[in-house]
Coordinates of C-alpha atoms and ligand atoms in Angstrom, one line a residue:
X1 CA 20.2 -15.8 26.2
X2 CA 22.4 -13.8 23.8
X3 CA 24.2 -15.6 21.1
X4 CA 21.0 -16.6 19.4
X5 CA 20.7 -16.1 15.7
X6 CA 18.2 -13.5 14.4
X7 CA 17.3 -13.6 10.7
X8 CA 16.3 -10.3 9.2
X9 CA 14.3 -9.9 6.0
X10 CA 14.3 -6.2 4.9
X11 CA 14.6 -4.8 1.4
X12 CA 16.0 -1.4 2.6
X13 CA 19.7 -2.0 3.3
X14 CA 19.9 1.0 5.7
X15 CA 17.2 -0.4 7.9
X16 CA 18.6 -3.9 7.7
X17 CA 22.0 -2.6 8.7
X18 CA 20.6 -0.5 11.6
X19 CA 18.7 -3.5 13.0
X20 CA 21.6 -5.9 12.5
X21 CA 24.1 -3.5 14.1
X22 CA 22.0 -3.0 17.2
X23 CA 21.2 -6.7 17.7
X24 CA 24.9 -7.6 17.4
X25 CA 25.8 -4.9 19.9
X26 CA 23.3 -6.6 22.2
X27 CA 25.1 -9.9 21.8
X28 CA 23.0 -11.6 19.1
X29 CA 24.2 -13.1 15.9
X30 CA 22.4 -11.8 12.8
X31 CA 21.8 -12.9 9.2
X32 CA 20.1 -10.7 6.7
X33 CA 18.6 -10.9 3.2
X34 CA 16.9 -8.1 1.2
X35 CA 14.5 -10.2 -0.8
X36 CA 11.7 -12.7 -0.1
X37 CA 13.1 -14.9 -2.7
X38 CA 16.3 -15.4 -0.8
X39 CA 14.6 -15.6 2.5
X40 CA 12.8 -19.0 2.4
X41 CA 15.7 -21.2 1.1
X42 CA 18.0 -19.7 3.8
X43 CA 15.5 -20.1 6.5
X44 CA 14.9 -23.7 5.6
X45 CA 18.6 -24.3 5.7
X46 CA 19.5 -22.4 8.8
X47 CA 16.5 -22.4 11.1
X48 CA 17.3 -19.2 13.1
X49 CA 16.0 -18.5 16.6
X50 CA 13.9 -15.6 15.5
X51 CA 12.9 -13.9 12.3
X52 CA 12.3 -10.1 11.8
X53 CA 10.2 -9.8 8.7
X54 CA 9.4 -6.7 6.7
X55 CA 5.9 -7.0 5.3
X56 CA 6.4 -4.8 2.3
X57 CA 9.0 -6.6 0.1
X58 CA 9.2 -6.6 -3.7
X59 CA 8.3 -10.0 -5.0
X60 CA 7.5 -12.5 -2.3
X61 CA 6.1 -10.5 0.5
X62 CA 6.2 -10.8 4.3
X63 CA 2.8 -12.3 4.7
X64 CA 3.6 -15.1 2.3
X65 CA 6.9 -15.9 4.0
X66 CA 5.3 -16.0 7.4
X67 CA 2.6 -18.4 6.1
X68 CA 5.1 -20.6 4.5
X69 CA 7.1 -20.8 7.8
X70 CA 4.1 -21.5 9.9
X71 CA 3.1 -24.3 7.6
X72 CA 6.5 -25.9 7.8
X73 CA 7.4 -28.5 10.5
X74 CA 10.9 -27.2 10.9
X75 CA 10.1 -23.5 11.0
X76 CA 6.7 -23.3 12.5
X77 CA 7.9 -22.7 16.0
X78 CA 10.4 -20.0 15.0
X79 CA 9.0 -16.7 16.4
X80 CA 8.3 -14.0 13.8
X81 CA 8.3 -10.2 14.5
X82 CA 6.7 -8.3 11.6
X83 CA 7.9 -4.9 10.5
X84 CA 5.2 -2.8 9.0
X85 CA 5.1 0.8 7.8
X86 CA 1.4 0.7 8.1
X87 CA -0.5 1.1 11.3
X88 CA -3.9 0.0 10.2
X89 CA -5.3 -2.7 12.4
X90 CA -6.2 -4.7 9.3
X91 CA -2.6 -5.2 8.4
X92 CA -1.7 -6.1 11.9
X93 CA -4.6 -8.6 12.2
X94 CA -3.6 -10.1 8.8
X95 CA 0.0 -10.5 10.0
X96 CA -1.0 -12.0 13.3
X97 CA -3.3 -14.4 11.4
X98 CA -0.5 -15.4 9.2
X99 CA 1.2 -16.5 12.4
X100 CA 3.4 -13.6 13.4
X101 CA 4.1 -13.4 17.1
X102 CA 4.5 -9.6 17.3
X103 CA 4.8 -6.6 15.2
X104 CA 6.8 -3.3 15.2
X105 CA 5.6 -0.3 13.2
X106 CA 8.0 1.9 11.3
X107 CA 9.6 4.2 12.1
X108 CA 11.0 2.6 15.2
X109 CA 13.9 3.1 17.5
X110 CA 16.6 0.3 17.5
X111 CA 16.1 0.0 21.2
X112 CA 12.5 -1.1 20.7
X113 CA 13.6 -3.8 18.3
X114 CA 16.2 -5.2 20.7
X115 CA 13.7 -5.1 23.6
X116 CA 11.0 -6.9 21.5
X117 CA 13.5 -9.5 20.3
X118 CA 14.4 -10.2 23.9
X119 CA 10.8 -10.4 25.1
X120 CA 9.7 -12.7 22.2
X121 CA 12.7 -15.0 22.7
X122 CA 12.1 -15.2 26.4
X123 CA 8.4 -16.0 25.8
X124 CA 9.4 -18.7 23.3
X125 CA 11.7 -20.3 25.8
X126 CA 9.0 -20.3 28.5
X127 CA 6.8 -22.2 26.1
X128 CA 9.0 -25.3 25.9
X129 CA 6.9 -28.4 26.5
X130 CA 6.2 -29.0 30.2
X131 CA 4.3 -32.2 30.3
X132 CA 2.6 -34.5 27.8
X133 CA -0.5 -34.3 30.0
X134 CA -0.7 -30.6 30.2
X135 CA -4.1 -30.5 28.5
X136 CA -7.2 -28.4 28.9
X137 CA -10.5 -29.5 27.5
X138 CA -13.5 -27.1 27.5
X139 CA -16.6 -26.7 25.3
X140 CA -15.2 -29.1 22.8
X141 CA -11.9 -27.1 22.6
X142 CA -8.9 -29.2 23.4
X143 CA -5.7 -27.3 24.3
X144 CA -2.4 -29.2 24.5
X145 CA 0.0 -26.9 26.1
X146 CA 2.9 -29.3 25.8
X147 CA 2.5 -29.7 22.1
X148 CA 1.2 -26.2 21.5
X149 CA -1.8 -27.5 19.7
X150 CA -5.5 -26.6 19.7
X151 CA -8.3 -28.8 18.4
X152 CA -12.0 -28.0 18.1
X153 CA -13.9 -31.3 18.2
X154 CA -10.8 -33.0 16.8
X155 CA -10.0 -30.5 14.1
X156 CA -6.7 -28.7 14.4
X157 CA -6.7 -24.9 14.7
X158 CA -3.6 -22.8 14.0
X159 CA -3.1 -20.1 16.5
X160 CA -0.1 -17.7 16.8
X161 CA 2.0 -18.0 20.0
X162 CA 0.3 -15.1 21.6
X163 CA -3.2 -16.2 20.7
X164 CA -2.3 -19.6 22.1
X165 CA -1.2 -18.1 25.4
X166 CA -4.3 -15.9 25.8
X167 CA -6.6 -18.8 25.0
X168 CA -4.8 -21.1 27.4
X169 CA -4.9 -18.5 30.1
X170 CA -8.7 -17.9 29.7
X171 CA -9.4 -21.6 29.4
X172 CA -7.5 -22.4 32.6
X173 CA -9.7 -20.0 34.5
X174 CA -13.2 -20.5 33.2
X175 CA -15.8 -18.1 34.6
X176 CA -13.2 -15.6 35.7
X177 CA -13.3 -12.2 34.1
X178 CA -9.9 -10.7 33.3
X179 CA -9.1 -7.1 32.3
X180 CA -7.0 -6.5 29.3
X181 CA -4.1 -5.5 31.4
X182 CA -4.4 -8.7 33.5
X183 CA -4.3 -10.6 30.2
X184 CA -1.2 -8.8 29.1
X185 CA 0.5 -9.4 32.4
X186 CA -0.4 -13.1 32.4
X187 CA 0.8 -13.9 29.0
X188 CA 3.7 -11.5 28.5
X189 CA 5.1 -10.2 31.8
X190 CA 4.5 -6.8 33.1
X191 CA 7.3 -5.1 31.2
X192 CA 5.8 -5.8 27.9
X193 CA 4.9 -2.7 26.0
X194 CA 1.6 -3.9 24.4
X195 CA -1.5 -1.8 24.3
X196 CA -4.9 -2.9 25.6
X197 CA -6.2 -2.5 22.0
X198 CA -3.9 -5.2 20.8
X199 CA -5.6 -7.6 23.3
X200 CA -8.8 -6.9 21.5
X201 CA -7.1 -7.7 18.2
X202 CA -5.7 -11.0 19.6
X203 CA -9.2 -12.0 20.9
X204 CA -10.7 -11.1 17.6
X205 CA -8.2 -13.4 15.9
X206 CA -8.8 -16.3 18.4
X207 CA -12.5 -16.1 18.0
X208 CA -12.3 -16.0 14.2
X209 CA -10.0 -19.0 14.1
X210 CA -12.1 -21.0 16.6
X211 CA -15.3 -20.4 14.5
X212 CA -18.4 -21.5 16.3
X213 CA -16.3 -22.4 19.4
X214 CA -15.2 -18.7 19.7
X215 CA -18.4 -17.7 21.2
X216 CA -17.3 -19.3 24.5
X217 CA -14.9 -16.4 24.9
X218 CA -17.2 -13.7 26.2
X219 CA -16.7 -9.9 26.2
X220 CA -17.7 -8.5 29.6
X221 CA -18.4 -4.8 28.9
X222 CA -16.3 -2.4 30.8
X223 CA -14.2 -5.1 32.3
X224 CA -12.6 -7.5 29.9
X225 CA -12.9 -11.1 28.8
X226 CA -13.8 -14.5 30.1
X227 CA -14.1 -18.1 29.1
X228 CA -17.6 -19.4 29.8
X229 CA -18.0 -22.1 32.4
X230 CA -18.9 -25.4 30.9
X231 CA -22.5 -26.2 31.6
X232 CA -23.0 -29.6 33.0
Ligands
CA301 CA1 10.1 -2.7 2.7

């Protein structure tokens, strides 16, 4: 709901003010800093509900801040939306690997930012622990949906929130093939403006992080993706 605190890290004051103004108008509280050096101490102290993070900052950059956050007990579950002027997939993949939940490319309309913030927050609330026993175990991959943790034969794997949802979704329906748009619908709701290409990017990230275990997520040409059925 509105009233949540959004923390903005952006070195261009005009963009910072534009985002802040529009989020306040939408009912959110905002805090903003213009350097990466100021960001981390404030974040540790305040633990906002969501962070909008510019990737290209002088000094400590966005990737580094994101990684620090995701490695910190207090901050690791705070959703991060990256702002990037670059549209190359490699930057987006790197950002998602650093643990960002979503990204917006510049230039953007303030409306898009408000809509994304709303969606990411809603998703974060949906992910509140349901039950301690909400576990899926398949191919040596252990998914704990309550604790939001993934282990491959006992070894912890760090996934972003979106990667986690996609993996959980595929793993709860082994053998079923899902189209990219079905995957988007399942993990984000139908109103989410994400492209089918970004599903491929997410799958790429999941496979890479799962290492050998990633091969159990199979591409079905012309259709989409599935989790292999466990052979008995
Ligand atoms: Ca910048």
